mmCIF file of C-alpha atoms and ligand atoms in Angstrom:
data_model
loop_
_atom_site.group_PDB
_atom_site.id
_atom_site.type_symbol
_atom_site.label_atom_id
_atom_site.label_comp_id
_atom_site.label_asym_id
_atom_site.label_seq_id
_atom_site.Cartn_x
_atom_site.Cartn_y
_atom_site.Cartn_z
ATOM 1 C CA MET A 1 -15.350 54.084 44.535
ATOM 2 C CA LYS A 2 -15.688 50.154 45.719
ATOM 3 C CA ALA A 3 -13.254 47.391 46.368
ATOM 4 C CA LEU A 4 -13.623 43.648 46.971
ATOM 5 C CA ILE A 5 -10.922 41.422 48.134
ATOM 6 C CA LEU A 6 -10.751 38.112 47.603
ATOM 7 C CA ALA A 7 -9.916 36.458 50.235
ATOM 8 C CA GLY A 8 -12.269 32.688 50.397
ATOM 9 C CA GLY A 9 -9.110 30.615 49.414
ATOM 10 C CA PHE A 10 -7.542 28.047 51.571
ATOM 11 C CA GLY A 11 -3.763 29.411 51.201
ATOM 12 C CA THR A 12 -2.807 25.091 51.121
ATOM 13 C CA ARG A 13 0.884 26.216 50.251
ATOM 14 C CA LEU A 14 1.611 28.127 53.292
ATOM 15 C CA ARG A 15 0.941 25.111 55.746
ATOM 16 C CA PRO A 16 1.445 24.544 58.532
ATOM 17 C CA LEU A 17 0.716 28.333 58.698
ATOM 18 C CA SER A 18 -2.417 28.274 57.123
ATOM 19 C CA CYS A 19 -4.335 25.811 59.032
ATOM 20 C CA THR A 20 -4.709 28.379 62.136
ATOM 21 C CA ARG A 21 -5.358 31.410 59.801
ATOM 22 C CA PRO A 22 -5.990 32.669 56.970
ATOM 23 C CA LYS A 23 -3.781 34.507 54.156
ATOM 24 C CA ILE A 24 -5.004 37.989 54.932
ATOM 25 C CA LEU A 25 -4.240 37.539 58.423
ATOM 26 C CA PHE A 26 -0.817 36.686 57.401
ATOM 27 C CA PRO A 27 2.007 39.048 59.138
ATOM 28 C CA ILE A 28 4.291 41.470 56.898
ATOM 29 C CA LEU A 29 7.080 42.950 58.614
ATOM 30 C CA ASN A 30 3.963 42.774 61.929
ATOM 31 C CA LYS A 31 1.739 43.946 60.261
ATOM 32 C CA PRO A 32 -1.331 41.829 59.144
ATOM 33 C CA LEU A 33 -1.585 42.210 55.240
ATOM 34 C CA ILE A 34 -4.999 43.262 55.460
ATOM 35 C CA GLU A 35 -3.446 46.544 57.863
ATOM 36 C CA TRP A 36 -1.297 47.212 54.193
ATOM 37 C CA ILE A 37 -3.538 46.328 51.826
ATOM 38 C CA MET A 38 -6.194 48.477 53.628
ATOM 39 C CA GLU A 39 -4.062 51.110 53.825
ATOM 40 C CA LYS A 40 -3.258 51.331 50.138
ATOM 41 C CA LEU A 41 -6.951 51.450 49.136
ATOM 42 C CA SER A 42 -8.120 54.731 51.010
ATOM 43 C CA GLU A 43 -4.887 56.468 50.127
ATOM 44 C CA SER A 44 -6.565 55.968 46.351
ATOM 45 C CA ASN A 45 -9.836 57.086 47.463
ATOM 46 C CA ILE A 46 -11.222 53.226 47.968
ATOM 47 C CA ASN A 47 -14.801 54.752 50.478
ATOM 48 C CA GLU A 48 -16.175 50.830 50.889
ATOM 49 C CA VAL A 49 -14.644 47.484 51.098
ATOM 50 C CA ILE A 50 -16.370 44.490 50.498
ATOM 51 C CA PHE A 51 -14.421 41.166 52.652
ATOM 52 C CA ALA A 52 -15.252 38.257 49.633
ATOM 53 C CA VAL A 53 -14.667 34.936 51.696
ATOM 54 C CA ASN A 54 -15.897 32.054 54.187
ATOM 55 C CA ARG A 55 -17.402 31.793 57.619
ATOM 56 C CA GLN A 56 -13.888 31.047 59.017
ATOM 57 C CA THR A 57 -11.875 33.813 57.702
ATOM 58 C CA ALA A 58 -15.077 35.842 58.726
ATOM 59 C CA LEU A 59 -14.189 35.154 62.126
ATOM 60 C CA HIS A 60 -10.795 35.110 62.096
ATOM 61 C CA LEU A 61 -10.698 38.812 60.303
ATOM 62 C CA LYS A 62 -13.547 39.451 62.971
ATOM 63 C CA GLN A 63 -11.398 38.018 65.892
ATOM 64 C CA ALA A 64 -8.075 39.895 65.299
ATOM 65 C CA LYS A 65 -7.437 43.806 66.320
ATOM 66 C CA LEU A 66 -7.022 44.862 63.423
ATOM 67 C CA LYS A 67 -6.538 48.896 62.822
ATOM 68 C CA PHE A 68 -7.506 50.620 59.223
ATOM 69 C CA PRO A 69 -6.854 53.695 58.241
ATOM 70 C CA LYS A 70 -8.187 56.756 59.827
ATOM 71 C CA ASN A 71 -10.403 57.986 57.060
ATOM 72 C CA GLU A 72 -13.250 55.554 56.976
ATOM 73 C CA ILE A 73 -13.461 52.606 54.965
ATOM 74 C CA LYS A 74 -17.161 51.233 55.186
ATOM 75 C CA ILE A 75 -16.364 47.763 55.587
ATOM 76 C CA THR A 76 -19.224 44.917 54.715
ATOM 77 C CA TYR A 77 -18.316 40.975 54.371
ATOM 78 C CA SER A 78 -20.441 39.040 51.862
ATOM 79 C CA TYR A 79 -20.168 35.041 52.311
ATOM 80 C CA ASP A 80 -19.755 31.512 49.519
ATOM 81 C CA PRO A 81 -22.394 29.817 50.200
ATOM 82 C CA PRO A 82 -21.047 26.950 53.110
ATOM 83 C CA LYS A 83 -18.131 24.459 51.728
ATOM 84 C CA LYS A 84 -18.802 25.790 48.711
ATOM 85 C CA PRO A 85 -16.113 27.628 47.778
ATOM 86 C CA LEU A 86 -17.304 29.966 44.644
ATOM 87 C CA GLY A 87 -13.115 30.724 43.429
ATOM 88 C CA THR A 88 -12.821 34.217 41.925
ATOM 89 C CA GLY A 89 -15.408 34.943 39.720
ATOM 90 C CA GLY A 90 -18.287 33.529 41.687
ATOM 91 C CA PRO A 91 -18.051 35.757 44.812
ATOM 92 C CA ILE A 92 -18.129 39.053 42.874
ATOM 93 C CA LYS A 93 -21.424 37.609 40.637
ATOM 94 C CA ARG A 94 -22.294 36.472 44.779
ATOM 95 C CA ALA A 95 -21.787 40.535 45.466
ATOM 96 C CA GLU A 96 -23.870 42.373 42.165
ATOM 97 C CA LYS A 97 -25.569 44.564 44.744
ATOM 98 C CA ILE A 98 -23.102 45.644 46.847
ATOM 99 C CA LEU A 99 -21.143 46.833 43.838
ATOM 100 C CA GLY A 100 -23.767 48.232 42.407
ATOM 101 C CA LYS A 101 -23.693 49.686 38.799
ATOM 102 C CA GLU A 102 -20.557 52.047 38.632
ATOM 103 C CA ASP A 103 -16.811 50.613 38.485
ATOM 104 C CA PHE A 104 -15.260 48.840 40.861
ATOM 105 C CA LEU A 105 -11.725 47.311 42.082
ATOM 106 C CA ILE A 106 -10.768 44.124 42.937
ATOM 107 C CA VAL A 107 -7.653 42.844 44.848
ATOM 108 C CA ASN A 108 -6.649 38.978 45.574
ATOM 109 C CA GLY A 109 -6.012 38.938 48.993
ATOM 110 C CA ASP A 110 -2.374 37.641 49.413
ATOM 111 C CA ILE A 111 -0.804 40.342 47.194
ATOM 112 C CA PHE A 112 1.242 42.565 48.821
ATOM 113 C CA THR A 113 2.402 46.065 46.283
ATOM 114 C CA ASP A 114 2.861 49.309 46.557
ATOM 115 C CA ILE A 115 1.251 49.100 42.931
ATOM 116 C CA ASN A 116 -0.296 52.635 42.229
ATOM 117 C CA TYR A 117 -4.611 51.847 42.423
ATOM 118 C CA SER A 118 -5.426 55.515 40.419
ATOM 119 C CA GLU A 119 -3.306 54.697 37.685
ATOM 120 C CA ILE A 120 -4.817 51.466 36.834
ATOM 121 C CA ILE A 121 -8.512 53.073 36.896
ATOM 122 C CA GLN A 122 -7.728 56.175 34.793
ATOM 123 C CA MET A 123 -6.483 53.989 32.248
ATOM 124 C CA HIS A 124 -9.973 51.187 32.549
ATOM 125 C CA LYS A 125 -11.986 53.942 32.151
ATOM 126 C CA GLU A 126 -9.784 55.871 29.272
ATOM 127 C CA LYS A 127 -10.290 52.045 27.345
ATOM 128 C CA GLY A 128 -13.890 51.545 28.239
ATOM 129 C CA ALA A 129 -12.620 48.236 29.582
ATOM 130 C CA VAL A 130 -14.973 45.733 30.806
ATOM 131 C CA ALA A 131 -11.381 44.631 32.450
ATOM 132 C CA THR A 132 -7.979 45.912 33.520
ATOM 133 C CA ILE A 133 -5.786 43.796 34.801
ATOM 134 C CA ALA A 134 -2.704 44.895 36.700
ATOM 135 C CA LEU A 135 -0.190 42.729 35.714
ATOM 136 C CA TYR A 136 3.759 42.478 36.308
ATOM 137 C CA ARG A 137 7.016 40.659 35.015
ATOM 138 C CA ALA A 138 7.828 37.745 36.347
ATOM 139 C CA GLU A 139 10.668 34.983 36.687
ATOM 140 C CA ASP A 140 8.309 32.478 36.242
ATOM 141 C CA PRO A 141 4.859 32.866 34.411
ATOM 142 C CA SER A 142 4.205 30.066 35.087
ATOM 143 C CA ARG A 143 2.332 29.652 38.147
ATOM 144 C CA TYR A 144 0.748 32.202 37.468
ATOM 145 C CA GLY A 145 -2.063 33.671 34.941
ATOM 146 C CA VAL A 146 -0.522 34.712 31.370
ATOM 147 C CA ALA A 147 -1.136 38.121 29.104
ATOM 148 C CA GLU A 148 0.592 38.531 25.694
ATOM 149 C CA LEU A 149 0.060 41.814 25.161
ATOM 150 C CA SER A 150 -0.598 44.637 22.406
ATOM 151 C CA GLU A 151 1.026 48.102 22.556
ATOM 152 C CA ASP A 152 -2.319 49.553 22.942
ATOM 153 C CA GLY A 153 -2.689 47.820 25.730
ATOM 154 C CA LYS A 154 -5.676 45.354 24.821
ATOM 155 C CA ILE A 155 -4.300 41.149 26.174
ATOM 156 C CA ARG A 156 -4.748 39.121 23.357
ATOM 157 C CA ARG A 157 -4.693 36.045 25.065
ATOM 158 C CA PHE A 158 -4.685 35.188 28.252
ATOM 159 C CA ILE A 159 -3.611 31.902 29.858
ATOM 160 C CA GLU A 160 -4.236 30.693 33.331
ATOM 161 C CA LYS A 161 -0.794 28.005 34.372
ATOM 162 C CA PRO A 162 0.538 27.736 31.432
ATOM 163 C CA PRO A 163 2.485 23.948 31.421
ATOM 164 C CA PRO A 164 6.736 25.078 32.269
ATOM 165 C CA GLY A 165 8.200 26.188 29.731
ATOM 166 C CA SER A 166 5.009 27.278 27.206
ATOM 167 C CA ALA A 167 4.258 30.648 28.488
ATOM 168 C CA PRO A 168 3.671 32.907 25.820
ATOM 169 C CA SER A 169 5.512 35.660 27.670
ATOM 170 C CA ASN A 170 6.303 36.532 31.109
ATOM 171 C CA ILE A 171 3.715 39.032 31.648
ATOM 172 C CA VAL A 172 2.090 38.234 34.424
ATOM 173 C CA ASN A 173 -1.658 38.799 36.198
ATOM 174 C CA ALA A 174 -0.710 40.182 39.513
ATOM 175 C CA GLY A 175 -4.795 40.073 40.766
ATOM 176 C CA ILE A 176 -5.769 42.875 40.524
ATOM 177 C CA TYR A 177 -8.691 44.411 38.147
ATOM 178 C CA VAL A 178 -10.846 46.792 38.226
ATOM 179 C CA LEU A 179 -14.120 45.916 36.579
ATOM 180 C CA SER A 180 -17.195 47.548 35.015
ATOM 181 C CA PRO A 181 -20.387 46.846 35.714
ATOM 182 C CA GLU A 182 -20.854 44.729 32.484
ATOM 183 C CA ILE A 183 -18.623 41.919 33.585
ATOM 184 C CA PHE A 184 -21.408 40.254 35.201
ATOM 185 C CA SER A 185 -23.547 39.053 32.857
ATOM 186 C CA TYR A 186 -20.190 37.314 31.515
ATOM 187 C CA ILE A 187 -20.357 35.702 35.701
ATOM 188 C CA PRO A 188 -22.793 32.449 36.126
ATOM 189 C CA LYS A 189 -25.159 32.245 39.335
ATOM 190 C CA GLY A 190 -24.534 30.293 41.849
ATOM 191 C CA ARG A 191 -21.699 27.941 41.039
ATOM 192 C CA LYS A 192 -17.903 28.082 41.131
ATOM 193 C CA VAL A 193 -16.231 30.330 38.638
ATOM 194 C CA SER A 194 -12.463 30.915 37.710
ATOM 195 C CA LEU A 195 -12.616 34.150 36.759
ATOM 196 C CA GLU A 196 -9.158 33.947 34.922
ATOM 197 C CA ARG A 197 -9.815 30.200 33.421
ATOM 198 C CA GLU A 198 -13.352 31.527 31.952
ATOM 199 C CA ILE A 199 -14.243 34.367 31.604
ATOM 200 C CA PHE A 200 -11.052 36.366 30.782
ATOM 201 C CA PRO A 201 -10.760 34.089 27.566
ATOM 202 C CA ILE A 202 -14.061 35.302 26.490
ATOM 203 C CA LEU A 203 -12.690 39.393 26.966
ATOM 204 C CA VAL A 204 -10.464 38.454 25.471
ATOM 205 C CA ARG A 205 -12.438 37.135 22.093
ATOM 206 C CA GLU A 206 -14.201 40.497 22.619
ATOM 207 C CA GLU A 207 -11.900 42.185 23.026
ATOM 208 C CA LYS A 208 -12.697 43.669 26.065
ATOM 209 C CA LEU A 209 -9.876 43.265 28.580
ATOM 210 C CA TYR A 210 -7.137 44.962 28.773
ATOM 211 C CA GLY A 211 -3.911 45.297 30.649
ATOM 212 C CA TYR A 212 -2.082 47.739 32.639
ATOM 213 C CA LEU A 213 2.016 46.966 33.294
ATOM 214 C CA PHE A 214 3.617 48.241 36.327
ATOM 215 C CA LYS A 215 6.564 47.772 37.859
ATOM 216 C CA GLY A 216 7.412 48.083 41.823
ATOM 217 C CA LEU A 217 7.290 45.562 44.107
ATOM 218 C CA TRP A 218 4.975 42.995 44.248
ATOM 219 C CA THR A 219 4.552 39.531 45.280
ATOM 220 C CA ASP A 220 2.096 36.638 46.166
ATOM 221 C CA ILE A 221 2.316 35.245 49.652
ATOM 222 C CA GLY A 222 1.239 32.183 48.673
ATOM 223 C CA LYS A 223 3.916 29.960 48.885
ATOM 224 C CA THR A 224 6.586 30.084 51.692
ATOM 225 C CA GLU A 225 9.338 30.992 49.721
ATOM 226 C CA ASP A 226 8.156 34.295 48.207
ATOM 227 C CA TYR A 227 7.121 34.420 52.016
ATOM 228 C CA PHE A 228 10.494 35.169 52.781
ATOM 229 C CA MET A 229 11.579 36.582 50.096
ATOM 230 C CA LEU A 230 8.786 39.186 50.058
ATOM 231 C CA HIS A 231 10.618 39.826 53.984
ATOM 232 C CA ARG A 232 14.233 40.469 52.740
ATOM 233 C CA ILE A 233 12.938 43.202 50.181
ATOM 234 C CA LEU A 234 11.701 45.305 52.624
ATOM 235 C CA LEU A 235 13.613 43.951 55.467
ATOM 236 C CA GLU A 236 16.390 46.138 53.198
ATOM 237 C CA THR A 237 13.363 49.053 52.254
ATOM 238 C CA PHE A 238 12.726 49.561 55.435
ATOM 239 C CA HIS A 239 15.747 49.427 57.143
ATOM 240 C CA GLY A 240 16.637 52.231 59.546
ATOM 241 C CA LYS A 241 13.436 53.602 58.036
ATOM 242 C CA VAL A 242 11.400 51.313 61.394
ATOM 243 C CA GLU A 243 12.419 51.252 65.402
ATOM 244 C CA CYS A 244 13.589 47.945 66.885
ATOM 245 C CA LEU A 245 11.913 48.346 69.954
ATOM 246 C CA VAL A 246 13.659 44.555 72.235
ATOM 247 C CA LYS A 247 15.036 45.089 75.926
ATOM 248 C CA GLY A 248 17.614 43.229 77.094
ATOM 249 C CA GLU A 249 21.306 42.902 76.378
ATOM 250 C CA GLY A 250 21.344 40.265 73.099
ATOM 251 C CA ARG A 251 22.833 42.098 69.820
ATOM 252 C CA VAL A 252 20.557 42.780 66.639
ATOM 253 C CA ALA A 253 22.041 41.902 63.031
ATOM 254 C CA GLN A 254 20.023 45.058 60.152
ATOM 255 C CA PRO A 255 18.384 44.691 58.485
ATOM 256 C CA SER A 256 16.213 42.728 61.577
ATOM 257 C CA LEU A 257 13.610 43.743 62.741
ATOM 258 C CA CYS A 258 11.574 43.122 65.991
ATOM 259 C CA GLY A 259 8.262 43.559 67.369
ATOM 260 C CA GLU A 260 6.861 44.992 71.192
ATOM 261 C CA GLY A 261 7.612 43.649 74.232
ATOM 262 C CA SER A 262 10.606 41.539 72.885
ATOM 263 C CA VAL A 263 13.308 40.403 75.527
ATOM 264 C CA ILE A 264 17.101 39.115 73.805
ATOM 265 C CA GLY A 265 19.137 36.832 76.459
ATOM 266 C CA LYS A 266 22.785 38.197 76.442
ATOM 267 C CA GLY A 267 25.266 36.432 74.718
ATOM 268 C CA SER A 268 22.760 36.279 71.564
ATOM 269 C CA THR A 269 22.017 37.303 68.519
ATOM 270 C CA ILE A 270 18.944 38.421 66.726
ATOM 271 C CA GLY A 271 19.846 38.138 62.698
ATOM 272 C CA PRO A 272 20.129 39.727 60.124
ATOM 273 C CA TYR A 273 17.765 39.370 57.815
ATOM 274 C CA THR A 274 15.080 38.024 60.992
ATOM 275 C CA VAL A 275 12.174 39.661 61.964
ATOM 276 C CA LEU A 276 10.545 39.089 65.955
ATOM 277 C CA GLY A 277 7.204 38.892 66.932
ATOM 278 C CA ARG A 278 5.375 40.868 69.372
ATOM 279 C CA LYS A 279 5.800 39.445 73.094
ATOM 280 C CA VAL A 280 9.008 36.764 71.605
ATOM 281 C CA LYS A 281 11.713 36.032 74.841
ATOM 282 C CA VAL A 282 15.019 35.001 73.635
ATOM 283 C CA GLY A 283 17.514 33.413 76.047
ATOM 284 C CA ARG A 284 20.843 33.426 76.535
ATOM 285 C CA ASP A 285 23.843 32.552 73.822
ATOM 286 C CA VAL A 286 20.813 31.977 70.590
ATOM 287 C CA GLN A 287 21.574 32.531 66.845
ATOM 288 C CA ILE A 288 18.369 33.405 64.881
ATOM 289 C CA LYS A 289 19.380 34.222 61.422
ATOM 290 C CA ASN A 290 16.924 34.746 58.256
ATOM 291 C CA SER A 291 14.293 34.108 59.947
ATOM 292 C CA ILE A 292 11.148 34.731 61.637
ATOM 293 C CA THR A 293 9.004 34.140 63.939
ATOM 294 C CA PHE A 294 5.199 35.211 64.790
ATOM 295 C CA ASP A 295 3.809 36.423 68.153
ATOM 296 C CA GLY A 296 4.711 34.896 71.051
ATOM 297 C CA VAL A 297 7.181 32.917 71.341
ATOM 298 C CA SER A 298 10.152 31.391 73.648
ATOM 299 C CA ILE A 299 13.127 30.761 72.637
ATOM 300 C CA ALA A 300 15.804 28.655 75.524
ATOM 301 C CA ASP A 301 19.379 29.423 75.832
ATOM 302 C CA SER A 302 21.955 28.464 73.669
ATOM 303 C CA SER A 303 19.536 26.740 70.238
ATOM 304 C CA ILE A 304 20.537 27.865 67.153
ATOM 305 C CA ILE A 305 17.765 28.950 64.334
ATOM 306 C CA ASN A 306 18.489 29.281 60.707
ATOM 307 C CA GLY A 307 15.853 30.722 57.352
ATOM 308 C CA ALA A 308 13.027 29.100 59.685
ATOM 309 C CA ILE A 309 9.539 30.492 60.002
ATOM 310 C CA ILE A 310 8.041 29.850 63.927
ATOM 311 C CA GLY A 311 4.689 30.278 64.674
ATOM 312 C CA GLU A 312 2.344 31.499 67.270
ATOM 313 C CA ASN A 313 3.137 30.864 70.796
ATOM 314 C CA VAL A 314 6.198 27.955 69.976
ATOM 315 C CA ALA A 315 8.116 27.209 72.875
ATOM 316 C CA ILE A 316 11.217 26.094 71.871
ATOM 317 C CA GLY A 317 13.656 24.409 74.186
ATOM 318 C CA LYS A 318 17.505 25.027 75.095
ATOM 319 C CA GLY A 319 20.381 23.988 72.680
ATOM 320 C CA VAL A 320 17.592 23.080 69.574
ATOM 321 C CA GLN A 321 18.900 24.020 66.033
ATOM 322 C CA ILE A 322 17.039 25.049 63.215
ATOM 323 C CA ASN A 323 17.630 24.445 59.863
ATOM 324 C CA GLU A 324 16.479 25.821 56.664
ATOM 325 C CA ASP A 325 13.297 25.537 55.367
ATOM 326 C CA CYS A 326 11.744 24.436 58.929
ATOM 327 C CA VAL A 327 8.337 25.851 58.868
ATOM 328 C CA ILE A 328 6.307 25.428 62.623
ATOM 329 C CA GLY A 329 3.572 25.752 63.269
ATOM 330 C CA ASP A 330 1.271 27.570 65.426
ATOM 331 C CA HIS A 331 1.122 26.545 69.849
ATOM 332 C CA ALA A 332 3.861 23.371 68.445
ATOM 333 C CA SER A 333 6.611 23.062 71.375
ATOM 334 C CA ILE A 334 10.283 21.819 70.434
ATOM 335 C CA GLY A 335 11.924 19.487 73.620
ATOM 336 C CA ASN A 336 15.562 20.832 75.013
ATOM 337 C CA GLY A 337 17.648 19.340 72.235
ATOM 338 C CA VAL A 338 15.780 18.439 69.473
ATOM 339 C CA THR A 339 17.555 19.529 66.128
ATOM 340 C CA LEU A 340 15.361 19.383 63.192
ATOM 341 C CA ALA A 341 16.747 19.416 59.789
ATOM 342 C CA LYS A 342 16.418 21.780 56.698
ATOM 343 C CA GLY A 343 12.908 21.635 55.527
ATOM 344 C CA VAL A 344 10.838 19.880 58.642
ATOM 345 C CA ILE A 345 7.051 21.115 58.856
ATOM 346 C CA ILE A 346 5.923 20.304 62.621
ATOM 347 C CA CYS A 347 1.776 20.165 62.452
ATOM 348 C CA PRO A 348 0.581 23.276 64.959
ATOM 349 C CA ALA A 349 0.170 22.397 68.673
ATOM 350 C CA LYS A 350 2.276 19.404 67.695
ATOM 351 C CA GLU A 351 5.238 18.694 70.718
ATOM 352 C CA VAL A 352 8.241 17.113 69.303
ATOM 353 C CA LEU A 353 10.423 14.915 71.968
ATOM 354 C CA GLU A 354 12.590 13.553 68.850
ATOM 355 C CA SER A 355 15.569 14.891 66.814
ATOM 356 C CA VAL A 356 13.465 14.925 63.204
ATOM 357 C CA THR A 357 16.370 14.148 60.744
ATOM 358 C CA ALA A 358 15.425 14.141 57.441
ATOM 359 C CA SER A 359 12.280 17.124 55.777
ATOM 360 C CA LYS A 360 9.340 15.553 55.955
ATOM 361 C CA CYS A 361 5.549 16.689 58.346
ATOM 362 C CA VAL A 362 5.238 16.167 61.298
ATOM 363 C CA PHE A 363 2.004 15.227 62.101
HETATM 364 N N1 LIG B 1 -14.391 34.295 48.569
HETATM 365 C C1 LIG B 1 -13.335 33.507 47.828
HETATM 366 N N2 LIG B 1 -13.353 31.882 47.284
HETATM 367 N N3 LIG B 1 -11.937 33.973 47.530
HETATM 368 C C2 LIG B 1 -11.030 33.161 46.390
HETATM 369 C C3 LIG B 1 -11.403 31.751 46.425
HETATM 370 C C4 LIG B 1 -13.448 30.698 47.156
HETATM 371 O O1 LIG B 1 -13.838 30.232 46.501
HETATM 372 N N4 LIG B 1 -10.704 30.716 45.416
HETATM 373 C C5 LIG B 1 -9.607 31.939 45.967
HETATM 374 N N5 LIG B 1 -9.893 33.474 46.310
HETATM 375 C C6 LIG B 1 -8.762 34.177 47.219
HETATM 376 C C7 LIG B 1 -7.951 33.401 47.251
HETATM 377 O O2 LIG B 1 -7.764 33.569 48.895
HETATM 378 C C8 LIG B 1 -6.509 34.685 46.936
HETATM 379 O O3 LIG B 1 -6.604 35.990 48.160
HETATM 380 C C9 LIG B 1 -7.506 34.528 45.765
HETATM 381 O O4 LIG B 1 -8.353 34.270 44.972
HETATM 382 C C10 LIG B 1 -6.775 34.105 43.782
HETATM 383 O O5 LIG B 1 -6.646 32.642 45.037
HETATM 384 P P1 LIG B 1 -5.402 32.259 44.363
HETATM 385 O O6 LIG B 1 -5.487 30.118 45.326
HETATM 386 O O7 LIG B 1 -4.554 33.331 45.637
HETATM 387 O O8 LIG B 1 -4.198 31.804 43.101
HETATM 388 P P2 LIG B 1 -3.247 32.193 41.953
HETATM 389 O O9 LIG B 1 -2.732 32.423 43.555
HETATM 390 O O10 LIG B 1 -2.941 30.587 42.190
HETATM 391 O O11 LIG B 1 -3.845 32.134 41.083
HETATM 392 C C11 LIG B 1 -4.212 33.909 41.053
HETATM 393 O O12 LIG B 1 -2.856 34.377 41.679
HETATM 394 C C12 LIG B 1 -2.534 35.067 40.834
HETATM 395 C C13 LIG B 1 -1.809 36.290 40.996
HETATM 396 O O13 LIG B 1 -0.583 35.968 42.359
HETATM 397 C C14 LIG B 1 -4.796 33.706 39.853
HETATM 398 O O14 LIG B 1 -5.140 34.489 40.046
HETATM 399 C C15 LIG B 1 -3.353 34.168 38.006
HETATM 400 O O15 LIG B 1 -4.120 34.428 37.494
HETATM 401 C C16 LIG B 1 -2.258 35.117 39.504
HETATM 402 O O16 LIG B 1 -1.689 35.426 38.439
HETATM 403 MG MG1 LIG B 2 -1.840 33.685 45.422
#
């Protein structure tokens, strides 16, 4: 079976980290999201994956040294036209020839999940549906597509991002679908199409849309809060199962994960709930907790980081304090003695030499 991964969005809610990498390459426990997705797909006998992307994302994907599963999956790229994003439906129509005449899988490229793909594929075949959507119970359905499900698995209503308080249920679209080739006749060619707003409502009317409700792990990493929360859950899940490959005299408070080649200086404490990327250099008497640092970060002596995300190759000086909900873009540098108040966002490559006392974005 073939799978198409939708990965051409711009990840605006993950800025500034998404200015320099597509969502699909965000590290989850130090492994790019796409590697997790590909592993799961290969377990379900998917033998070809089509990346539906823009040129920029394709470039990032090709440059990243990705490790894909051993049993070979053929990879094909299908591009949105330059400067004309096709939405969530357009890319499927565009890949019609590649997808062929059999049922196929669609996966949103910003979802981390342990769903059993084989089960949804089986349900799709049993029901003879045109589309079967994976559904998940969410706390705040208004951020997602919401479905009203009948007992036989048919979707009676589908509303994309209903206003808060008006959702007919808390059962949301998990961004994973099995589609039959008939779907191509529903999607107009050559323009942006929203599968959720334009196509699903038609399928509901024709009673051809089914839902597969599942439990387990599911997160759309598209917002910083969710990216954080996912790490908390995974650190607990994987606690004791992954090696903490760290050198130096510092201490690691679990659950935490340190990437290969990282060094923690004397008197420093990393964790709990912290991920250090690869080759992260932590000086002496540093404290980092509830935080995620990407690869190649350096943090000088006596700095304190709590509840922040630090992008790739960021350099943090001595005695710096970085507070909750701060996000530092790749290659930025934070000068000695600087304090960043809660919620400060620093753009990539920015040099910050003075404290920032209120939540704001520093360009
Ligand atoms: N190729 C391409 N072109 N891909 C796109 C485009 C585009 O123009 N626009 C979005 N995508 C990709 C994104 O990269 C992402 O992987 C996926 O399509 C969904 O887009 P998001 O922008 O992340 O949508 P969302 O999270 O607000 O909502 C969608 O996902 C929810 C589940 O996380 C909808 O499908 C909701 O109904 C659903 O509940
Ligand atoms: Mg999303």
